Amino acid sequence: MSQEARWRALIGPGRVPKQARQQALPGLASPNARAAAALLELSIATGVMSAYTTFLYVARPVFALVQAVGLLLGVQMQSWFQSGYWVCGLGFLVWQAAERGATGQSLGQRLLGIVTVDEDTGRPVGVARSLVRLGLHLVDVAPLFFGFIRPLVHVRRQTFADQVARTVVVEISVINQMAEVVK
């Protein structure tokens, strides 16, 4: 039996026609686990941004001196300090997306025991595809967060980003079962 056939045996058939849709397939991560992992990562990103703000506040005499030197040279440093705030938070989220692509799990997913994998092979999707998936989450947010509500009713519990990136989020036990079958 090929590895793809083993994967299909664990997660079910590929694209299901609308008429044949039933309840979600077993082994897929629950919407609650997915939301908790995402909220955990967003909370950490917010904490990183807050730590940056605190650092700027505590070291304000040093930064005031840097701003004064910058003004003498004709450079406005305030915008650089403000952009650092967003760079810290977005940098953390991009790092987590890269981790998700390389290993299948971000920090939040690792804590909740879920994995993002390619829907055909059951392997991590790679860094580039994971970053594209992260960008596609903007589409999930756009129409009143409908894309994040979609896993509640979708047969494969996929957001729009998951469907376009061809990924599924499964429980780690499914991946462990797949590894046992391959042995």
Coordinates of N, CA, C and O in Angstrom, one line a residue:
M1 N 0.9 -1.2 0.0 CA 0.0 0.0 0.0 C 0.9 1.2 0.0 O 1.8 1.3 0.8
S2 N 0.6 2.2 -0.9 CA 1.4 3.4 -1.0 C 1.2 4.3 0.2 O 0.2 4.1 1.0
Q3 N 2.1 5.2 0.4 CA 2.0 6.1 1.6 C 0.7 7.0 1.4 O 0.0 7.3 2.4
E4 N 0.4 7.4 0.2 CA -0.8 8.2 0.0 C -2.0 7.4 0.3 O -3.0 7.9 0.9
A5 N -2.0 6.1 0.0 CA -3.2 5.3 0.3 C -3.4 5.1 1.8 O -4.5 5.2 2.3
R6 N -2.2 5.0 2.5 CA -2.3 4.9 4.0 C -2.9 6.2 4.6 O -3.7 6.2 5.5
W7 N -2.4 7.3 4.0 CA -2.9 8.6 4.5 C -4.4 8.8 4.2 O -5.2 9.2 5.1
R8 N -4.8 8.4 3.1 CA -6.3 8.5 2.7 C -7.1 7.6 3.6 O -8.2 7.9 4.0
A9 N -6.5 6.4 4.0 CA -7.2 5.5 4.9 C -7.4 6.2 6.3 O -8.4 5.9 7.0
L10 N -6.5 7.0 6.7 CA -6.6 7.7 8.0 C -7.5 8.9 8.0 O -8.3 9.1 8.9
I11 N -7.4 9.7 7.0 CA -8.2 11.0 7.0 C -9.4 11.0 6.1 O -10.2 11.9 6.1
G12 N -9.6 9.9 5.3 CA -10.8 9.9 4.4 C -10.5 10.3 3.0 O -9.3 10.6 2.7
P13 N -11.5 10.4 2.2 CA -11.3 10.7 0.8 C -10.9 12.2 0.6 O -11.0 13.0 1.5
G14 N -10.4 12.5 -0.6 CA -10.0 13.8 -1.0 C -11.2 14.8 -1.0 O -12.1 14.7 -0.2
R15 N -11.3 15.6 -2.0 CA -12.4 16.5 -2.1 C -13.7 15.8 -2.2 O -13.9 15.0 -3.1
V16 N -14.6 16.1 -1.3 CA -15.9 15.5 -1.3 C -17.0 16.3 -2.0 O -17.1 17.5 -1.7
P17 N -17.7 15.7 -2.9 CA -18.8 16.5 -3.6 C -19.8 17.0 -2.5 O -20.0 16.5 -1.5
K18 N -20.4 18.2 -2.9 CA -21.3 18.8 -1.9 C -22.4 17.9 -1.5 O -22.9 18.0 -0.4
Q19 N -22.9 17.1 -2.4 CA -24.1 16.2 -2.1 C -23.7 15.2 -1.1 O -24.5 14.7 -0.3
A20 N -22.4 14.7 -1.1 CA -22.0 13.6 -0.2 C -21.4 14.1 1.1 O -20.9 13.3 1.9
R21 N -21.4 15.4 1.4 CA -20.8 15.9 2.7 C -21.6 15.4 3.9 O -22.8 15.4 3.9
Q22 N -20.8 15.0 4.9 CA -21.4 14.5 6.1 C -20.7 15.3 7.3 O -20.2 16.4 7.1
Q23 N -20.7 14.7 8.4 CA -20.0 15.3 9.5 C -18.5 15.2 9.3 O -18.0 14.5 8.5
A24 N -17.8 16.0 10.1 CA -16.3 16.1 9.9 C -15.7 14.7 10.1 O -16.2 13.9 10.9
L25 N -14.6 14.5 9.4 CA -13.9 13.2 9.5 C -13.2 13.1 10.8 O -12.8 14.1 11.4
P26 N -13.1 11.9 11.3 CA -12.4 11.7 12.6 C -10.9 12.0 12.5 O -10.3 11.8 11.4
G27 N -10.3 12.5 13.5 CA -8.9 12.8 13.5 C -8.5 14.2 13.2 O -7.4 14.7 13.4
L28 N -9.5 15.0 12.7 CA -9.2 16.4 12.4 C -9.3 17.2 13.7 O -10.0 16.8 14.6
A29 N -8.4 18.2 13.7 CA -8.4 19.0 15.0 C -9.7 19.7 15.2 O -10.3 20.2 14.2
S30 N -10.1 19.8 16.4 CA -11.4 20.5 16.7 C -11.2 22.0 16.4 O -10.1 22.6 16.6
P31 N -12.3 22.7 16.1 CA -12.2 24.2 16.0 C -11.8 24.8 17.3 O -11.1 25.9 17.2
N32 N -12.1 24.3 18.4 CA -11.7 24.8 19.7 C -10.2 24.8 19.8 O -9.6 25.7 20.3
A33 N -9.6 23.6 19.5 CA -8.1 23.5 19.6 C -7.4 24.5 18.7 O -6.4 25.1 19.0
R34 N -8.0 24.6 17.4 CA -7.4 25.5 16.5 C -7.4 26.9 16.9 O -6.5 27.7 16.9
A35 N -8.6 27.3 17.5 CA -8.8 28.7 18.0 C -7.9 29.0 19.2 O -7.3 30.0 19.3
A36 N -7.8 28.0 20.1 CA -6.9 28.2 21.3 C -5.5 28.3 20.9 O -4.8 29.1 21.4
A37 N -5.0 27.5 19.9 CA -3.6 27.6 19.4 C -3.4 29.0 18.8 O -2.3 29.6 19.1
A38 N -4.3 29.5 18.0 CA -4.1 30.8 17.4 C -4.2 31.9 18.4 O -3.3 32.8 18.3
L39 N -5.1 31.8 19.3 CA -5.1 32.9 20.4 C -3.9 32.8 21.3 O -3.4 33.9 21.7
L40 N -3.4 31.7 21.5 CA -2.1 31.6 22.3 C -1.0 32.3 21.6 O -0.2 33.1 22.2
E41 N -0.9 32.0 20.3 CA 0.2 32.7 19.5 C 0.0 34.2 19.4 O 1.0 34.9 19.5
L42 N -1.2 34.6 19.2 CA -1.5 36.0 19.2 C -1.2 36.7 20.5 O -0.7 37.8 20.6
S43 N -1.5 36.0 21.6 CA -1.2 36.5 22.9 C 0.3 36.7 23.1 O 0.7 37.7 23.7
I44 N 1.0 35.7 22.7 CA 2.5 35.8 22.8 C 3.0 37.0 22.0 O 3.9 37.7 22.4
A45 N 2.5 37.1 20.7 CA 2.9 38.2 19.9 C 2.6 39.5 20.5 O 3.4 40.5 20.5
T46 N 1.4 39.6 21.1 CA 1.1 40.9 21.8 C 2.0 41.1 23.0 O 2.4 42.2 23.3
G47 N 2.4 40.0 23.7 CA 3.3 40.2 24.8 C 4.7 40.6 24.4 O 5.3 41.4 25.0
V48 N 5.1 40.1 23.2 CA 6.4 40.6 22.6 C 6.3 42.1 22.3 O 7.3 42.8 22.6
M49 N 5.2 42.5 21.8 CA 5.0 43.9 21.4 C 5.0 44.8 22.7 O 5.6 45.9 22.8
S50 N 4.4 44.3 23.7 CA 4.3 45.0 25.0 C 5.7 45.1 25.7 O 6.1 46.1 26.3
A51 N 6.5 44.0 25.5 CA 7.9 44.0 26.1 C 8.7 45.0 25.4 O 9.5 45.7 26.0
Y52 N 8.5 45.1 24.0 CA 9.2 46.2 23.3 C 8.9 47.6 23.8 O 9.8 48.4 24.0
T53 N 7.6 47.8 24.0 CA 7.1 49.1 24.5 C 7.7 49.4 25.9 O 8.2 50.5 26.2
T54 N 7.7 48.4 26.7 CA 8.3 48.5 28.1 C 9.8 48.8 28.0 O 10.3 49.7 28.7
F55 N 10.5 48.1 27.1 CA 11.9 48.4 26.9 C 12.1 49.8 26.5 O 13.0 50.5 27.0
L56 N 11.3 50.3 25.5 CA 11.5 51.7 25.1 C 11.2 52.7 26.2 O 11.9 53.7 26.4
Y57 N 10.2 52.4 27.1 CA 9.9 53.2 28.2 C 11.1 53.3 29.2 O 11.4 54.3 29.7
V58 N 11.6 52.1 29.6 CA 12.6 52.0 30.6 C 13.9 52.7 30.1 O 14.6 53.3 30.8
A59 N 14.2 52.5 28.8 CA 15.4 53.0 28.3 C 15.2 54.4 27.6 O 16.0 54.8 26.7
R60 N 14.2 55.1 28.0 CA 13.8 56.4 27.3 C 14.9 57.4 27.3 O 15.1 58.1 26.4
P61 N 15.8 57.5 28.4 CA 16.8 58.5 28.3 C 17.8 58.2 27.2 O 18.3 59.1 26.5
V62 N 18.1 56.9 27.0 CA 19.0 56.5 25.9 C 18.4 56.8 24.6 O 19.0 57.4 23.7
F63 N 17.1 56.5 24.4 CA 16.4 56.8 23.1 C 16.2 58.3 22.9 O 16.2 58.7 21.8
A64 N 16.1 59.0 24.0 CA 16.0 60.5 23.8 C 17.3 61.0 23.2 O 17.3 61.9 22.4
L65 N 18.4 60.5 23.7 CA 19.7 60.9 23.2 C 19.9 60.5 21.7 O 20.3 61.3 20.9
V66 N 19.4 59.3 21.4 CA 19.5 58.8 20.0 C 18.6 59.7 19.1 O 19.0 60.0 18.0
Q67 N 17.4 60.1 19.6 CA 16.6 60.9 18.8 C 17.2 62.3 18.7 O 17.1 62.9 17.6
A68 N 17.8 62.8 19.7 CA 18.5 64.1 19.6 C 19.6 64.1 18.5 O 19.7 65.0 17.7
V69 N 20.4 63.0 18.6 CA 21.5 62.9 17.6 C 20.9 62.8 16.2 O 21.4 63.3 15.2
G70 N 19.8 62.0 16.1 CA 19.1 61.8 14.8 C 18.6 63.1 14.3 O 18.7 63.4 13.1
L71 N 18.0 64.0 15.1 CA 17.5 65.3 14.7 C 18.7 66.2 14.2 O 18.5 66.9 13.2
L72 N 19.8 66.1 14.9 CA 21.0 66.9 14.4 C 21.4 66.5 13.0 O 21.9 67.3 12.3
L73 N 21.2 65.2 12.7 CA 21.6 64.6 11.4 C 20.5 64.7 10.4 O 20.7 64.4 9.3
G74 N 19.3 65.2 10.9 CA 18.2 65.3 10.0 C 17.4 64.1 9.8 O 16.7 63.9 8.8
V75 N 17.5 63.1 10.7 CA 16.7 61.9 10.6 C 15.7 61.8 11.7 O 16.0 62.0 12.9
Q76 N 14.5 61.5 11.4 CA 13.4 61.4 12.4 C 13.4 60.0 12.9 O 13.0 59.1 12.2
M77 N 13.8 59.8 14.1 CA 13.9 58.4 14.7 C 12.6 57.9 15.3 O 12.5 56.7 15.5
Q78 N 11.6 58.8 15.6 CA 10.4 58.3 16.2 C 9.7 57.2 15.4 O 9.2 56.3 15.9
S79 N 9.7 57.4 14.1 CA 9.0 56.4 13.2 C 9.7 55.1 13.2 O 9.1 54.0 13.1
W80 N 11.1 55.1 13.4 CA 11.8 53.9 13.5 C 11.5 53.1 14.7 O 11.3 51.9 14.7
F81 N 11.3 53.9 15.8 CA 11.0 53.2 17.1 C 9.6 52.6 17.0 O 9.3 51.6 17.5
Q82 N 8.7 53.4 16.4 CA 7.3 52.9 16.3 C 7.2 51.7 15.4 O 6.4 50.8 15.6
S83 N 7.9 51.7 14.3 CA 7.9 50.5 13.4 C 8.4 49.3 14.0 O 8.0 48.2 13.7
G84 N 9.4 49.5 15.0 CA 9.9 48.3 15.7 C 8.9 47.6 16.5 O 8.9 46.4 16.6
Y85 N 7.9 48.3 16.9 CA 6.7 47.7 17.7 C 6.0 46.6 16.8 O 5.8 45.5 17.2
W86 N 5.7 47.0 15.6 CA 5.0 46.1 14.6 C 6.0 45.0 14.1 O 5.6 43.9 13.9
V87 N 7.2 45.3 13.9 CA 8.2 44.4 13.5 C 8.3 43.2 14.5 O 8.4 42.0 14.1
C88 N 8.3 43.5 15.8 CA 8.5 42.5 16.8 C 7.3 41.6 16.8 O 7.5 40.3 16.8
G89 N 6.1 42.1 16.7 CA 4.9 41.2 16.7 C 4.7 40.4 15.4 O 4.5 39.2 15.5
L90 N 4.9 41.1 14.3 CA 4.8 40.3 13.0 C 5.9 39.4 12.8 O 5.7 38.3 12.3
G91 N 7.1 39.8 13.3 CA 8.2 38.9 13.3 C 8.0 37.6 14.0 O 8.3 36.5 13.5
F92 N 7.4 37.7 15.2 CA 7.0 36.5 15.9 C 6.0 35.6 15.2 O 6.2 34.4 15.1
L93 N 5.0 36.2 14.6 CA 4.0 35.4 13.8 C 4.6 34.8 12.6 O 4.3 33.6 12.3
V94 N 5.5 35.5 11.9 CA 6.2 34.9 10.7 C 7.1 33.7 11.2 O 7.1 32.7 10.5
W95 N 7.8 33.9 12.3 CA 8.6 32.8 12.8 C 7.8 31.6 13.1 O 8.2 30.5 12.8
Q96 N 6.6 31.8 13.7 CA 5.7 30.7 14.0 C 5.2 30.0 12.7 O 5.1 28.8 12.7
A97 N 4.9 30.8 11.7 CA 4.5 30.2 10.4 C 5.6 29.4 9.8 O 5.4 28.3 9.3
A98 N 6.8 29.9 9.9 CA 8.0 29.1 9.4 C 8.2 27.8 10.2 O 8.5 26.8 9.6
E99 N 8.0 27.9 11.5 CA 8.1 26.7 12.3 C 7.0 25.7 11.9 O 7.3 24.5 11.8
R100 N 5.8 26.2 11.7 CA 4.7 25.3 11.3 C 5.0 24.7 9.9 O 4.7 23.5 9.7
G101 N 5.6 25.4 9.0 CA 6.0 24.8 7.7 C 7.1 23.8 7.8 O 7.0 22.8 7.1
A102 N 8.0 24.0 8.7 CA 9.2 23.1 8.7 C 8.9 21.8 9.6 O 9.3 20.7 9.2
T103 N 8.1 22.0 10.7 CA 7.9 20.9 11.6 C 6.4 20.4 11.6 O 6.1 19.4 12.1
G104 N 5.5 21.2 11.1 CA 4.1 20.9 11.1 C 3.4 21.6 12.3 O 2.2 21.6 12.4
Q105 N 4.2 22.1 13.3 CA 3.6 22.7 14.5 C 4.2 24.0 14.8 O 5.4 24.2 14.8
S106 N 3.3 24.9 15.2 CA 3.8 26.2 15.8 C 3.8 25.9 17.3 O 3.4 24.9 17.8
L107 N 4.1 26.9 18.1 CA 4.2 26.8 19.6 C 2.8 26.5 20.1 O 2.7 25.5 20.9
G108 N 1.8 27.2 19.7 CA 0.4 26.9 20.2 C -0.1 25.5 19.8 O -0.7 24.8 20.6
Q109 N 0.2 25.1 18.6 CA -0.2 23.8 18.1 C 0.5 22.7 18.9 O 0.0 21.7 19.2
R110 N 1.8 22.9 19.2 CA 2.6 21.9 19.9 C 2.0 21.7 21.3 O 1.9 20.6 21.8
L111 N 1.6 22.8 21.9 CA 1.0 22.7 23.3 C -0.4 22.0 23.3 O -0.8 21.4 24.2
L112 N -1.1 22.2 22.2 CA -2.5 21.6 22.1 C -2.5 20.3 21.3 O -3.6 19.7 21.2
G113 N -1.4 19.8 20.9 CA -1.3 18.5 20.2 C -2.0 18.4 18.9 O -2.6 17.4 18.5
I114 N -1.8 19.4 18.1 CA -2.4 19.4 16.7 C -1.2 19.8 15.7 O -0.2 20.3 16.1
V115 N -1.4 19.4 14.5 CA -0.4 19.5 13.4 C -1.0 20.0 12.1 O -2.1 19.5 11.8
T116 N -0.4 20.9 11.4 CA -0.8 21.3 10.1 C 0.0 20.5 9.1 O 1.2 20.6 9.1
V117 N -0.7 19.8 8.2 CA 0.0 19.0 7.2 C -0.6 19.1 5.8 O -1.7 19.6 5.7
D118 N 0.1 18.7 4.8 CA -0.4 18.6 3.5 C -1.5 17.6 3.4 O -1.4 16.5 4.0
E119 N -2.6 18.0 2.8 CA -3.8 17.1 2.8 C -3.5 15.8 1.9 O -4.3 14.9 2.1
D120 N -2.6 15.8 1.1 CA -2.3 14.6 0.2 C -1.3 13.7 0.8 O -1.4 12.5 0.7
T121 N -0.2 14.3 1.4 CA 0.9 13.4 1.9 C 0.9 13.2 3.4 O 1.6 12.3 3.9
G122 N 0.3 14.2 4.2 CA 0.4 14.1 5.6 C 1.7 14.5 6.2 O 2.1 14.3 7.3
R123 N 2.5 15.3 5.4 CA 3.8 15.8 5.8 C 3.7 17.3 6.0 O 2.8 17.9 5.5
P124 N 4.7 17.9 6.7 CA 4.7 19.3 6.9 C 4.7 20.0 5.5 O 5.3 19.4 4.5
V125 N 4.2 21.2 5.4 CA 4.0 21.8 4.1 C 5.1 22.6 3.6 O 5.2 23.0 2.4
G126 N 6.1 22.9 4.4 CA 7.3 23.7 4.0 C 7.1 25.1 4.4 O 6.0 25.6 4.5
V127 N 8.2 25.8 4.5 CA 8.2 27.2 5.0 C 7.4 28.1 4.1 O 6.6 28.9 4.5
A128 N 7.7 28.0 2.8 CA 7.1 29.0 1.8 C 5.6 28.8 1.8 O 4.9 29.8 1.8
R129 N 5.2 27.6 1.7 CA 3.7 27.4 1.6 C 3.0 27.8 2.9 O 1.9 28.3 2.9
S130 N 3.7 27.6 4.1 CA 3.1 28.0 5.3 C 3.0 29.5 5.4 O 2.1 30.1 6.0
L131 N 4.0 30.2 4.9 CA 4.0 31.7 4.9 C 2.9 32.2 4.0 O 2.2 33.2 4.3
V132 N 2.7 31.5 2.8 CA 1.5 31.9 1.9 C 0.2 31.6 2.7 O -0.7 32.4 2.6
R133 N 0.1 30.5 3.4 CA -1.1 30.2 4.2 C -1.3 31.3 5.2 O -2.5 31.7 5.4
L134 N -0.3 31.8 5.9 CA -0.4 32.9 6.8 C -1.0 34.1 6.2 O -1.9 34.7 6.7
G135 N -0.5 34.4 5.0 CA -1.0 35.6 4.3 C -2.4 35.4 3.8 O -3.2 36.4 3.8
L136 N -2.8 34.2 3.5 CA -4.1 33.9 3.0 C -5.1 34.0 4.2 O -6.3 34.2 4.0
H137 N -4.7 34.0 5.4 CA -5.6 34.2 6.6 C -6.2 35.6 6.5 O -7.2 35.8 7.2
L138 N -5.6 36.5 5.8 CA -6.2 37.8 5.6 C -7.6 37.7 4.9 O -8.5 38.4 5.2
V139 N -7.7 36.7 4.0 CA -9.0 36.4 3.3 C -10.0 35.9 4.4 O -11.1 36.2 4.3
D140 N -9.5 35.1 5.3 CA -10.4 34.5 6.3 C -10.9 35.6 7.2 O -12.0 35.5 7.7
V141 N -10.1 36.7 7.4 CA -10.5 37.8 8.3 C -11.5 38.7 7.6 O -12.4 39.2 8.2
A142 N -11.3 38.9 6.3 CA -12.0 39.9 5.5 C -13.5 40.0 5.7 O -14.0 41.0 6.1
P143 N -14.2 38.9 5.4 CA -15.7 39.0 5.5 C -16.2 38.7 6.9 O -16.7 37.6 7.1
L144 N -15.9 39.6 7.8 CA -16.4 39.5 9.2 C -16.0 38.1 9.8 O -16.7 37.5 10.5
F145 N -14.7 37.8 9.6 CA -14.1 36.6 10.2 C -14.8 35.3 9.7 O -14.7 34.3 10.4
F146 N -15.5 35.3 8.6 CA -16.3 34.2 8.2 C -15.3 33.0 7.9 O -15.7 31.8 8.2
G147 N -14.1 33.2 7.4 CA -13.2 32.2 7.1 C -12.8 31.4 8.4 O -12.5 30.2 8.3
F148 N -12.8 32.0 9.5 CA -12.5 31.3 10.8 C -13.7 30.6 11.4 O -13.6 29.8 12.2
I149 N -14.9 31.0 10.9 CA -16.1 30.3 11.3 C -16.4 29.0 10.5 O -17.0 28.1 10.9
R150 N -15.8 29.1 9.3 CA -16.0 28.0 8.3 C -15.6 26.6 8.8 O -16.3 25.7 8.5
P151 N -14.6 26.4 9.6 CA -14.2 25.1 10.0 C -15.3 24.4 10.9 O -15.4 23.2 11.0
L152 N -16.3 25.2 11.4 CA -17.4 24.6 12.2 C -18.3 23.8 11.3 O -18.9 22.9 11.8
V153 N -18.4 24.2 10.0 CA -19.4 23.5 9.1 C -18.7 22.8 8.0 O -19.4 22.0 7.3
H154 N -17.4 23.0 7.7 CA -16.8 22.3 6.6 C -16.4 20.9 6.9 O -16.0 20.6 8.1
V155 N -16.6 20.0 6.0 CA -16.4 18.6 6.2 C -15.0 18.2 6.6 O -14.7 17.3 7.4
R156 N -14.0 19.0 6.1 CA -12.6 18.8 6.5 C -12.1 19.8 7.5 O -10.9 19.9 7.7
R157 N -13.0 20.6 8.0 CA -12.7 21.7 9.0 C -11.6 22.6 8.5 O -10.6 22.9 9.2
Q158 N -11.7 23.0 7.2 CA -10.7 23.9 6.6 C -11.2 25.3 6.6 O -12.3 25.6 6.3
T159 N -10.2 26.3 6.8 CA -10.5 27.7 6.5 C -10.3 27.9 5.0 O -9.8 26.9 4.3
F160 N -10.5 29.1 4.5 CA -10.2 29.3 3.1 C -8.7 29.2 2.9 O -8.3 28.6 1.9
A161 N -7.9 29.7 3.8 CA -6.5 29.6 3.7 C -6.0 28.1 3.6 O -5.2 27.7 2.8
D162 N -6.6 27.2 4.4 CA -6.3 25.8 4.4 C -6.7 25.2 3.0 O -5.9 24.4 2.5
Q163 N -7.8 25.6 2.5 CA -8.3 25.0 1.3 C -7.4 25.4 0.1 O -7.0 24.6 -0.7
V164 N -7.0 26.7 0.1 CA -6.2 27.1 -1.0 C -4.8 26.6 -0.9 O -4.2 26.1 -1.9
A165 N -4.3 26.5 0.3 CA -2.9 26.0 0.6 C -2.9 24.4 0.6 O -1.8 23.8 0.7
R166 N -4.1 23.8 0.5 CA -4.2 22.4 0.5 C -3.6 21.7 1.8 O -2.8 20.8 1.7
T167 N -4.0 22.3 2.9 CA -3.6 21.8 4.2 C -4.8 21.3 5.0 O -5.9 21.8 4.8
V168 N -4.5 20.5 6.0 CA -5.5 20.1 7.0 C -4.8 20.2 8.3 O -3.6 20.0 8.4
V169 N -5.6 20.4 9.4 CA -5.0 20.4 10.7 C -5.6 19.2 11.4 O -6.8 19.0 11.5
V170 N -4.7 18.3 11.9 CA -5.1 17.1 12.5 C -4.5 16.9 13.9 O -3.6 17.6 14.2
E171 N -5.1 16.0 14.6 CA -4.5 15.7 15.9 C -3.2 14.9 15.8 O -3.0 14.2 14.8
I172 N -2.3 15.1 16.7 CA -1.0 14.5 16.6 C -1.1 13.0 16.6 O -0.3 12.3 16.0
S173 N -2.2 12.4 17.2 CA -2.4 11.0 17.3 C -2.5 10.4 15.8 O -2.1 9.3 15.6
V174 N -3.1 11.2 14.9 CA -3.3 10.7 13.5 C -1.9 10.5 12.9 O -1.6 9.6 12.2
I175 N -1.0 11.5 13.1 CA 0.3 11.5 12.5 C 1.1 10.3 13.2 O 1.8 9.6 12.5
N176 N 0.9 10.1 14.5 CA 1.5 8.9 15.1 C 1.0 7.6 14.6 O 1.8 6.7 14.4
Q177 N -0.3 7.5 14.3 CA -0.8 6.3 13.7 C -0.2 6.1 12.3 O 0.1 4.9 12.0
M178 N -0.1 7.1 11.6 CA 0.5 7.0 10.2 C 1.9 6.6 10.3 O 2.4 5.7 9.5
A179 N 2.7 7.1 11.3 CA 4.1 6.6 11.5 C 4.2 5.2 11.8 O 5.1 4.5 11.4
E180 N 3.2 4.7 12.6 CA 3.2 3.2 13.0 C 2.9 2.4 11.8 O 3.5 1.3 11.6
V181 N 2.0 2.8 10.9 CA 1.6 2.1 9.7 C 2.8 2.0 8.8 O 3.1 1.0 8.1
V182 N 3.6 3.1 8.7 CA 4.8 3.1 7.8 C 5.9 2.2 8.2 O 6.6 1.6 7.4
K183 N 6.0 2.0 9.6 CA 7.1 1.2 10.1 C 7.0 -0.2 9.7 O 6.6 -1.0 9.2

